[in-house]
Tab-separated table of C-alpha atoms in Angstrom:
chain	number	residue	atom	x	y	z
A	233	UNK	CA	188.971	133.733	93.525
A	234	UNK	CA	188.973	131.674	96.659
A	235	UNK	CA	188.268	128.408	94.965
A	236	UNK	CA	188.534	127.076	91.495
A	237	UNK	CA	186.018	127.464	88.733
A	238	UNK	CA	188.015	125.142	86.543
A	239	UNK	CA	186.318	122.171	85.020
A	240	UNK	CA	189.561	120.250	85.006
A	241	UNK	CA	189.723	117.148	87.193
A	242	UNK	CA	189.987	118.272	90.777
A	243	UNK	CA	189.692	116.493	94.104
A	244	UNK	CA	188.190	113.012	94.150
A	245	UNK	CA	184.448	113.200	93.814
A	246	UNK	CA	182.088	112.739	96.693
A	247	UNK	CA	179.282	110.330	95.893
A	248	UNK	CA	176.433	111.915	94.009
A	249	UNK	CA	174.024	110.607	96.595
A	250	UNK	CA	175.774	112.626	99.311
A	251	UNK	CA	175.780	115.831	97.292
A	252	UNK	CA	172.104	115.324	96.482
A	253	UNK	CA	171.223	114.337	99.981
A	254	UNK	CA	171.173	117.703	101.728
A	255	UNK	CA	170.262	120.075	98.908
A	256	UNK	CA	168.291	123.091	100.067
A	257	UNK	CA	168.174	121.830	103.591
A	258	UNK	CA	165.638	119.166	102.771
A	259	UNK	CA	165.903	115.599	103.858
A	260	UNK	CA	166.068	113.606	100.693
A	261	UNK	CA	165.918	110.220	102.241
A	262	UNK	CA	163.454	109.295	99.549
A	263	UNK	CA	166.291	109.744	97.027
A	264	UNK	CA	165.685	107.171	94.337
A	265	UNK	CA	168.474	104.650	94.471
A	266	UNK	CA	168.488	103.127	91.018
A	267	UNK	CA	171.412	100.765	91.065
A	268	UNK	CA	171.111	98.386	88.124
A	269	UNK	CA	174.147	96.169	87.841
A	270	UNK	CA	174.819	94.915	84.343
A	271	UNK	CA	177.568	92.485	85.187
A	272	UNK	CA	178.303	90.159	88.057
A	273	UNK	CA	181.883	89.448	89.082
A	274	UNK	CA	181.327	87.560	92.233
A	275	UNK	CA	180.271	84.002	92.767
A	276	UNK	CA	178.189	85.131	95.716
A	277	UNK	CA	174.900	86.954	95.463
A	278	UNK	CA	176.712	90.284	95.806
A	279	UNK	CA	176.709	92.307	92.608
A	280	UNK	CA	179.408	94.788	91.654
A	281	UNK	CA	179.395	97.477	88.987
A	282	UNK	CA	180.909	96.388	85.670
A	283	UNK	CA	184.708	96.584	85.369
A	284	UNK	CA	185.243	96.507	89.105
A	285	UNK	CA	188.828	95.438	89.788
A	286	UNK	CA	188.874	91.859	91.145
A	287	UNK	CA	190.984	92.964	94.143
A	288	UNK	CA	188.176	95.266	95.239
A	289	UNK	CA	185.649	92.439	94.967
A	290	UNK	CA	187.992	90.161	96.892
A	291	UNK	CA	188.529	92.653	99.721
A	292	UNK	CA	184.769	93.133	100.035
A	293	UNK	CA	183.993	89.428	100.077
A	294	UNK	CA	186.765	88.573	102.504
A	295	UNK	CA	185.512	91.188	104.952
A	296	UNK	CA	181.807	90.387	104.565
A	297	UNK	CA	182.005	87.459	106.935
A	298	UNK	CA	178.295	87.115	107.538
A	299	UNK	CA	177.636	87.124	103.759
A	300	UNK	CA	175.041	89.833	104.215
A	301	UNK	CA	176.114	91.588	101.023
A	302	UNK	CA	176.932	94.675	103.085
A	303	UNK	CA	179.842	95.890	105.158
A	304	UNK	CA	179.273	97.340	108.601
A	305	UNK	CA	181.906	99.510	110.256
A	306	UNK	CA	184.151	96.759	111.551
A	307	UNK	CA	183.873	94.864	108.252
A	308	UNK	CA	184.761	98.048	106.371
A	309	UNK	CA	187.861	98.477	108.525
A	310	UNK	CA	188.777	94.888	107.693
A	311	UNK	CA	188.147	95.353	103.971
A	312	UNK	CA	190.302	98.475	103.850
A	313	UNK	CA	192.999	96.707	105.782
A	314	UNK	CA	192.983	93.921	103.132
A	315	UNK	CA	193.436	96.708	100.567
A	316	UNK	CA	196.523	98.141	102.240
A	317	UNK	CA	194.750	100.928	104.148
A	318	UNK	CA	195.776	100.025	107.630
A	319	UNK	CA	195.485	102.263	110.637
A	320	UNK	CA	192.441	104.186	109.424
A	321	UNK	CA	190.978	105.667	112.597
A	322	UNK	CA	187.517	104.854	113.933
A	323	UNK	CA	186.618	108.486	113.312
A	324	UNK	CA	187.546	108.341	109.647
A	325	UNK	CA	185.874	104.962	109.160
A	326	UNK	CA	182.666	106.429	110.560
A	327	UNK	CA	183.035	109.555	108.422
A	328	UNK	CA	183.565	107.496	105.258
A	329	UNK	CA	180.655	105.261	106.138
A	330	UNK	CA	178.406	108.261	106.672
A	331	UNK	CA	179.371	109.902	103.390
A	332	UNK	CA	179.349	106.808	101.191
A	333	UNK	CA	176.404	104.848	102.524
A	334	UNK	CA	173.170	104.787	100.582
A	335	UNK	CA	171.254	107.745	102.058
A	336	UNK	CA	168.194	105.611	102.687
A	337	UNK	CA	170.154	102.901	104.426
A	338	UNK	CA	171.647	102.434	107.856
A	339	UNK	CA	175.391	102.590	108.486
A	340	UNK	CA	176.523	99.945	106.002
A	341	UNK	CA	177.953	99.822	102.495
A	342	UNK	CA	176.830	97.700	99.584
A	343	UNK	CA	179.109	96.793	96.651
A	344	UNK	CA	178.401	99.952	94.649
A	345	UNK	CA	179.092	102.275	97.584
A	346	UNK	CA	182.211	100.327	98.514
A	347	UNK	CA	183.606	100.648	94.988
A	348	UNK	CA	182.991	104.411	95.032
A	349	UNK	CA	184.727	104.704	98.384
A	350	UNK	CA	187.617	102.511	97.246
A	351	UNK	CA	188.214	104.604	94.121
A	352	UNK	CA	188.073	107.808	96.136
A	353	UNK	CA	190.605	106.491	98.663
A	354	UNK	CA	192.966	105.481	95.865
A	355	UNK	CA	192.857	109.010	94.462
A	356	UNK	CA	193.489	110.664	97.838
A	357	UNK	CA	196.324	108.193	98.454
A	358	UNK	CA	197.912	109.126	95.164
A	359	UNK	CA	197.693	112.846	95.990
A	360	UNK	CA	199.156	112.232	99.441
A	361	UNK	CA	202.070	110.257	98.045
A	362	UNK	CA	202.809	112.989	95.507
A	363	UNK	CA	203.128	115.645	98.228
A	364	UNK	CA	204.758	113.505	100.887
A	365	UNK	CA	208.018	114.197	99.109
A	366	UNK	CA	210.370	112.725	101.699
A	367	UNK	CA	208.253	109.563	101.980
A	368	UNK	CA	207.930	110.061	105.731
A	369	UNK	CA	204.249	109.137	105.712
A	370	UNK	CA	203.565	112.644	107.047
A	371	UNK	CA	202.585	115.873	105.351
A	372	UNK	CA	203.413	119.287	106.815
A	373	UNK	CA	201.364	122.456	106.390
A	374	UNK	CA	203.324	123.627	103.352
A	375	UNK	CA	202.748	120.329	101.582
A	376	UNK	CA	199.081	120.452	102.551
A	377	UNK	CA	198.748	123.940	101.074
A	378	UNK	CA	200.472	122.758	97.891
A	379	UNK	CA	198.232	119.706	97.657
A	380	UNK	CA	195.078	121.791	98.009
A	381	UNK	CA	196.448	124.298	95.515
A	382	UNK	CA	197.005	121.445	93.076
A	383	UNK	CA	193.373	120.461	93.602
A	384	UNK	CA	192.342	124.028	92.744
A	385	UNK	CA	191.423	124.929	96.300
A	386	UNK	CA	193.122	128.227	97.038
A	387	UNK	CA	192.634	128.043	100.765
A	388	UNK	CA	193.443	131.245	102.640
A	389	UNK	CA	196.243	130.910	105.164
A	390	UNK	CA	193.865	131.511	108.068
A	391	UNK	CA	191.648	128.612	107.015
A	392	UNK	CA	194.640	126.359	106.471
A	393	UNK	CA	195.987	127.212	109.923
A	394	UNK	CA	192.623	126.535	111.490
A	395	UNK	CA	192.423	123.204	109.728
A	396	UNK	CA	195.925	122.201	110.755
A	397	UNK	CA	195.323	123.291	114.343
A	398	UNK	CA	192.511	120.738	114.548
A	399	UNK	CA	195.155	118.062	114.276
A	400	UNK	CA	197.386	119.744	116.833
A	401	UNK	CA	198.963	117.355	119.304
A	402	UNK	CA	199.002	120.063	121.960
A	403	UNK	CA	202.327	121.680	121.175
A	404	UNK	CA	201.035	123.711	118.258
A	405	UNK	CA	204.343	123.321	116.463
A	406	UNK	CA	205.289	121.316	113.420
A	407	UNK	CA	201.925	119.663	113.067
A	408	UNK	CA	202.126	116.972	110.437
A	409	UNK	CA	199.279	115.011	108.964
A	410	UNK	CA	199.304	111.286	108.430
A	411	UNK	CA	197.290	109.904	105.507
A	412	UNK	CA	194.297	109.339	107.742
A	413	UNK	CA	194.157	113.004	108.811
A	414	UNK	CA	194.914	114.208	105.297
A	415	UNK	CA	192.025	112.160	103.963
A	416	UNK	CA	189.687	113.677	106.498
A	417	UNK	CA	190.941	117.223	105.822
A	418	UNK	CA	190.590	116.709	102.101
A	419	UNK	CA	187.076	115.345	102.243
A	420	UNK	CA	185.942	118.123	104.569
A	421	UNK	CA	187.405	120.875	102.387
A	422	UNK	CA	186.038	119.238	99.266
A	423	UNK	CA	182.617	118.648	100.778
A	424	UNK	CA	182.164	122.099	102.287
A	425	UNK	CA	183.430	123.774	99.129
A	426	UNK	CA	180.967	121.796	97.001
A	427	UNK	CA	178.145	122.858	99.276
A	428	UNK	CA	179.237	126.488	99.036
A	429	UNK	CA	179.570	126.337	95.255
A	430	UNK	CA	175.987	125.137	94.930
A	431	UNK	CA	174.973	128.479	96.430
A	432	UNK	CA	177.486	130.483	94.391
A	433	UNK	CA	176.869	129.369	90.820
A	434	UNK	CA	178.477	132.528	89.424
A	435	UNK	CA	181.788	131.845	91.223
A	436	UNK	CA	181.803	135.215	92.950
A	437	UNK	CA	183.248	133.754	96.187
A	438	UNK	CA	180.158	135.037	97.974
A	439	UNK	CA	176.931	133.217	98.767
A	440	UNK	CA	173.726	134.278	100.453
A	441	UNK	CA	172.426	131.540	102.698
A	442	UNK	CA	169.336	131.175	104.810
A	443	UNK	CA	169.872	130.004	108.381
A	444	UNK	CA	168.193	126.665	107.611
A	445	UNK	CA	170.397	126.016	104.601
A	446	UNK	CA	173.514	127.101	106.495
A	447	UNK	CA	172.816	124.653	109.324
A	448	UNK	CA	171.866	121.838	106.940
A	449	UNK	CA	175.059	122.311	104.939
A	450	UNK	CA	177.298	121.934	107.945
A	451	UNK	CA	175.764	119.385	110.252
A	452	UNK	CA	176.531	116.382	108.009
A	453	UNK	CA	180.220	117.150	108.497
A	454	UNK	CA	179.937	117.103	112.248
A	455	UNK	CA	179.732	113.410	112.863
A	456	UNK	CA	179.354	111.666	116.168
A	457	UNK	CA	181.375	108.591	117.053
A	458	UNK	CA	179.980	107.512	120.375
B	209	UNK	CA	162.232	133.807	112.003
B	210	UNK	CA	164.502	130.814	112.162
B	211	UNK	CA	166.235	131.797	115.333
B	212	UNK	CA	165.537	134.127	118.160
B	213	UNK	CA	166.251	137.816	118.269
B	214	UNK	CA	165.255	137.951	121.908
B	215	UNK	CA	167.656	139.451	124.353
B	216	UNK	CA	166.300	137.265	127.122
B	217	UNK	CA	168.671	134.699	128.613
B	218	UNK	CA	169.102	131.902	126.102
B	219	UNK	CA	171.467	128.979	125.836
B	220	UNK	CA	174.551	128.954	128.048
B	221	UNK	CA	177.134	131.334	126.705
B	222	UNK	CA	180.185	130.212	124.819
B	223	UNK	CA	183.348	131.858	126.120
B	224	UNK	CA	183.914	135.318	124.728
B	225	UNK	CA	187.379	134.264	123.654
B	226	UNK	CA	185.926	131.587	121.368
B	227	UNK	CA	183.426	133.934	119.777
B	228	UNK	CA	186.171	136.520	119.231
B	229	UNK	CA	188.641	133.946	118.022
B	230	UNK	CA	187.430	133.357	114.498
B	231	UNK	CA	185.779	136.647	113.601
B	232	UNK	CA	186.035	137.522	109.950
B	233	UNK	CA	188.113	134.485	109.230
B	234	UNK	CA	191.183	135.982	110.836
B	235	UNK	CA	193.324	134.115	113.277
B	236	UNK	CA	193.125	136.116	116.443
B	237	UNK	CA	195.664	134.202	118.383
B	238	UNK	CA	197.036	137.530	119.541
B	239	UNK	CA	193.755	138.047	121.430
B	240	UNK	CA	194.649	139.954	124.569
B	241	UNK	CA	194.061	137.704	127.520
B	242	UNK	CA	193.638	140.116	130.404
B	243	UNK	CA	192.763	137.913	133.328
B	244	UNK	CA	193.282	139.878	136.544
B	245	UNK	CA	192.130	137.915	139.540
B	246	UNK	CA	191.128	140.023	142.506
B	247	UNK	CA	190.704	137.237	145.006
B	248	UNK	CA	192.481	134.008	145.712
B	249	UNK	CA	190.582	131.014	147.027
B	250	UNK	CA	193.199	128.380	146.813
B	251	UNK	CA	196.142	127.709	149.029
B	252	UNK	CA	198.151	126.782	145.957
B	253	UNK	CA	199.507	129.229	143.421
B	254	UNK	CA	196.412	128.712	141.247
B	255	UNK	CA	194.140	131.738	141.176
B	256	UNK	CA	190.396	131.606	140.637
B	257	UNK	CA	187.949	134.367	139.787
B	258	UNK	CA	186.245	135.928	142.799
B	259	UNK	CA	183.185	134.128	144.162
B	260	UNK	CA	184.138	130.823	142.611
B	261	UNK	CA	182.301	128.045	144.427
B	262	UNK	CA	184.727	126.114	146.662
B	263	UNK	CA	183.607	122.797	145.099
B	264	UNK	CA	184.826	124.012	141.714
B	265	UNK	CA	188.197	124.961	143.180
B	266	UNK	CA	188.375	121.612	144.926
B	267	UNK	CA	187.613	119.615	141.775
B	268	UNK	CA	190.280	121.545	139.878
B	269	UNK	CA	192.929	121.096	142.526
B	270	UNK	CA	192.187	117.418	143.059
B	271	UNK	CA	192.564	116.747	139.339
B	272	UNK	CA	195.643	118.917	138.809
B	273	UNK	CA	197.965	116.250	140.106
B	274	UNK	CA	201.159	117.726	138.754
B	275	UNK	CA	200.303	121.116	140.304
B	276	UNK	CA	200.897	122.809	136.985
B	277	UNK	CA	197.993	125.179	137.505
B	278	UNK	CA	196.399	123.792	134.346
B	279	UNK	CA	194.265	120.801	133.432
B	280	UNK	CA	195.127	118.691	130.418
B	281	UNK	CA	192.514	116.415	128.835
B	282	UNK	CA	192.846	113.506	131.237
B	283	UNK	CA	192.930	115.863	134.225
B	284	UNK	CA	189.820	117.618	132.917
B	285	UNK	CA	188.014	114.282	132.667
B	286	UNK	CA	189.035	113.613	136.264
B	287	UNK	CA	187.920	117.053	137.442
B	288	UNK	CA	184.513	116.676	135.782
B	289	UNK	CA	184.168	113.229	137.254
B	290	UNK	CA	184.781	114.716	140.751
B	291	UNK	CA	181.977	117.170	139.909
B	292	UNK	CA	179.460	114.458	139.071
B	293	UNK	CA	179.917	114.559	135.301
B	294	UNK	CA	180.896	110.982	134.733
B	295	UNK	CA	180.944	109.242	131.395
B	296	UNK	CA	181.717	112.341	129.341
B	297	UNK	CA	183.136	110.946	126.099
B	298	UNK	CA	186.652	111.608	124.837
B	299	UNK	CA	185.089	113.430	121.926
B	300	UNK	CA	183.157	115.830	124.130
B	301	UNK	CA	186.128	116.366	126.453
B	302	UNK	CA	188.216	117.350	123.428
B	303	UNK	CA	185.449	119.585	122.101
B	304	UNK	CA	185.048	121.347	125.460
B	305	UNK	CA	188.806	121.724	125.765
B	306	UNK	CA	189.019	123.242	122.304
B	307	UNK	CA	186.202	125.711	122.907
B	308	UNK	CA	187.141	126.757	126.436
B	309	UNK	CA	190.926	126.871	126.292
B	310	UNK	CA	192.680	130.205	126.104
B	311	UNK	CA	193.003	130.765	122.331
B	312	UNK	CA	196.706	131.488	122.636
B	313	UNK	CA	197.369	128.372	124.661
B	314	UNK	CA	197.749	124.687	123.915
B	315	UNK	CA	195.068	122.149	124.867
B	316	UNK	CA	194.826	122.916	128.580
B	317	UNK	CA	192.563	124.893	130.867
B	318	UNK	CA	193.551	127.375	133.573
B	319	UNK	CA	191.276	128.224	136.522
B	320	UNK	CA	189.338	130.959	134.720
B	321	UNK	CA	188.585	128.764	131.702
B	322	UNK	CA	187.652	125.840	133.940
B	323	UNK	CA	185.160	127.975	135.883
B	324	UNK	CA	183.546	129.137	132.628
B	325	UNK	CA	183.264	125.565	131.411
B	326	UNK	CA	181.916	124.380	134.748
B	327	UNK	CA	179.202	127.036	134.795
B	328	UNK	CA	178.233	126.224	131.229
B	329	UNK	CA	177.969	122.505	131.981
B	330	UNK	CA	175.758	123.210	134.985
B	331	UNK	CA	173.383	125.205	132.794
B	332	UNK	CA	173.195	122.529	130.082
B	333	UNK	CA	172.658	119.915	132.787
B	334	UNK	CA	169.778	121.901	134.193
B	335	UNK	CA	168.174	122.207	130.738
B	336	UNK	CA	168.638	118.489	130.105
B	337	UNK	CA	167.053	117.551	133.427
B	338	UNK	CA	164.087	119.818	132.724
B	339	UNK	CA	163.330	118.065	129.407
B	340	UNK	CA	164.233	114.533	130.457
B	341	UNK	CA	160.773	114.335	131.924
B	342	UNK	CA	160.749	110.634	132.694
B	343	UNK	CA	164.208	110.836	134.328
B	344	UNK	CA	165.493	108.137	132.012
B	345	UNK	CA	168.792	109.933	131.422
B	346	UNK	CA	167.827	110.069	127.744
B	347	UNK	CA	166.159	112.695	125.617
B	348	UNK	CA	164.176	111.856	122.487
B	349	UNK	CA	163.798	114.046	119.412
B	350	UNK	CA	160.582	115.664	120.641
B	351	UNK	CA	162.212	116.648	123.910
B	352	UNK	CA	165.247	117.918	122.025
B	353	UNK	CA	163.032	120.093	119.835
B	354	UNK	CA	161.248	121.428	122.915
B	355	UNK	CA	164.547	122.139	124.645
B	356	UNK	CA	165.889	124.069	121.659
B	357	UNK	CA	162.573	125.882	121.354
B	358	UNK	CA	162.848	126.875	125.000
B	359	UNK	CA	166.314	128.244	124.227
B	360	UNK	CA	164.806	130.336	121.413
B	361	UNK	CA	166.266	128.179	118.638
B	362	UNK	CA	163.429	127.422	116.273
B	363	UNK	CA	165.248	124.649	114.458
B	364	UNK	CA	163.533	123.449	111.290
B	365	UNK	CA	162.530	119.801	111.373
B	366	UNK	CA	165.006	118.920	108.634
B	367	UNK	CA	167.909	120.322	110.667
B	368	UNK	CA	166.715	118.589	113.809
B	369	UNK	CA	166.466	115.281	111.952
B	370	UNK	CA	169.934	115.713	110.519
B	371	UNK	CA	171.308	116.468	113.958
B	372	UNK	CA	169.579	113.487	115.532
B	373	UNK	CA	170.712	111.184	112.722
B	374	UNK	CA	174.311	111.982	113.660
B	375	UNK	CA	173.696	110.105	116.869
B	376	UNK	CA	172.005	107.210	115.117
B	377	UNK	CA	173.027	103.804	116.403
B	378	UNK	CA	172.464	102.307	112.994
B	379	UNK	CA	168.787	101.463	113.255
B	380	UNK	CA	167.582	104.999	112.600
B	381	UNK	CA	164.683	104.516	114.978
B	382	UNK	CA	163.989	105.953	118.380
B	383	UNK	CA	167.285	107.739	118.640
B	384	UNK	CA	167.708	109.117	122.116
B	385	UNK	CA	170.413	111.410	123.359
B	386	UNK	CA	172.263	110.983	126.621
B	387	UNK	CA	173.504	114.116	128.386
B	388	UNK	CA	176.880	113.846	126.672
B	389	UNK	CA	175.309	113.910	123.185
B	390	UNK	CA	172.824	116.600	124.176
B	391	UNK	CA	175.661	118.776	125.421
B	392	UNK	CA	177.488	118.376	122.128
B	393	UNK	CA	174.327	119.057	120.073
B	394	UNK	CA	173.543	122.105	122.144
B	395	UNK	CA	176.991	123.616	121.888
B	396	UNK	CA	177.136	123.017	118.140
B	397	UNK	CA	173.731	124.591	117.512
B	398	UNK	CA	174.534	127.469	119.838
B	399	UNK	CA	177.980	128.016	118.349
B	400	UNK	CA	176.939	127.848	114.696
B	401	UNK	CA	173.913	130.064	115.309
B	402	UNK	CA	176.089	132.668	117.021
B	403	UNK	CA	178.440	132.652	114.067
B	404	UNK	CA	175.535	133.074	111.676
B	405	UNK	CA	173.997	135.894	113.722
B	406	UNK	CA	177.239	137.857	113.539
B	407	UNK	CA	176.692	137.981	109.789
B	408	UNK	CA	172.970	138.677	110.062
B	409	UNK	CA	172.786	141.637	112.436
B	410	UNK	CA	169.309	142.586	111.159
B	411	UNK	CA	167.851	139.149	112.033
B	412	UNK	CA	166.585	138.532	108.519
B	413	UNK	CA	167.471	134.792	108.664
B	414	UNK	CA	169.736	135.369	105.673
B	415	UNK	CA	173.455	136.094	105.585
B	416	UNK	CA	175.886	136.754	102.776
B	417	UNK	CA	179.170	135.031	103.438
B	418	UNK	CA	182.468	134.969	101.623
B	419	UNK	CA	184.000	131.554	101.027
B	420	UNK	CA	186.823	132.327	103.475
B	421	UNK	CA	184.444	133.371	106.231
B	422	UNK	CA	182.188	130.372	105.562
B	423	UNK	CA	185.084	127.941	105.930
B	424	UNK	CA	186.472	129.720	108.984
B	425	UNK	CA	183.102	129.656	110.706
B	426	UNK	CA	182.729	125.930	110.381
B	427	UNK	CA	186.120	124.347	110.764
B	428	UNK	CA	186.397	125.036	114.517
B	429	UNK	CA	183.371	122.774	114.980
B	430	UNK	CA	184.994	119.909	113.146
B	431	UNK	CA	187.387	118.677	115.756
B	432	UNK	CA	189.817	115.832	115.385
B	433	UNK	CA	190.378	113.308	118.137
B	434	UNK	CA	193.228	111.197	116.885
């Protein structure tokens, strides 16, 4: 079995909207976004889901300088920096924005999407810290394999090597991942595996895909940053 | 038929080494690299394939400042700039480097790889110019569809929209691709389609993939730039 069929908690969830978004190769930009907040934490007009931690609200509001009720990319970087996530690359910021934004919206996050992203980051951070055993802030390929194994992703060595080589600094030796790269790796593996599983409901490790579906599954993970 | 089964000339070829590299999810880093030059154009120790245009040799040698016989990323940018390809983004430079480098080598290009890349760029440039009908240096989604159609890629509208949305500036309207983005789009579509075709030799538009193969097919297209 190449990936888990366990129903136990696994990798942090991608937003439901993202999983829904590309199903069957169709554009679901008409996806009904039914956010109905039942509680308001903020004094501004921005509404957060109930039980949102006040620090999350604070980081959002501090970064939302134009009081638009949304974070654009630079505001998101600022908000994450307030939350202790410094040094997140432009690439990862864009990737997070793309995955967590409301599918019908432009590249910006409202309170609900920000909370989802924040919770996901906290989970990946916790996994990273568990496997960064020497507290170097870096994770080598063995630790990465162990972390994925823990998440029930039994990645074959060839795939793991390919993944690691994408973060190669040119020497090809002793590649280590910082949290930023780990986060990206994790979300890619998680996201692609989820897409594959949708087409392999019997957990056979094989899926039959049409060309259209194949292309539609992949392209969202190939993000441009220009 | 979602993609062409024609044997007529189609999109510019990816290097054989790249197509070979990830077959069946195996790491083929032992791929036998049998470059045997039969003619030497340069006065330096760098050897080019026979009949290489002197301008290509010149751009390589001018950029290879340390006379290593190889181009690293910044030297490649310089070499392409000498050849009239200015403003190629860091992302695309890295992508080209990754696809065209000798699979057993680090991120650098020798003369043979550089010539392959150069020829490929010239072909994509020619396609771009043909479909940039108003000579604006930009290509809209209709022109992109026509260009892919011309290349025998009958991309479904949903895939085309997804692809275009990756280059969205945030407004989601009137997205236009510069040559740099077109080149990236083209190489991604070409590369992914080639991978799919390998698993669909009967041109049925359907392929059955194992999880390992699926992951190995895709990850090379998700390149990191940090």
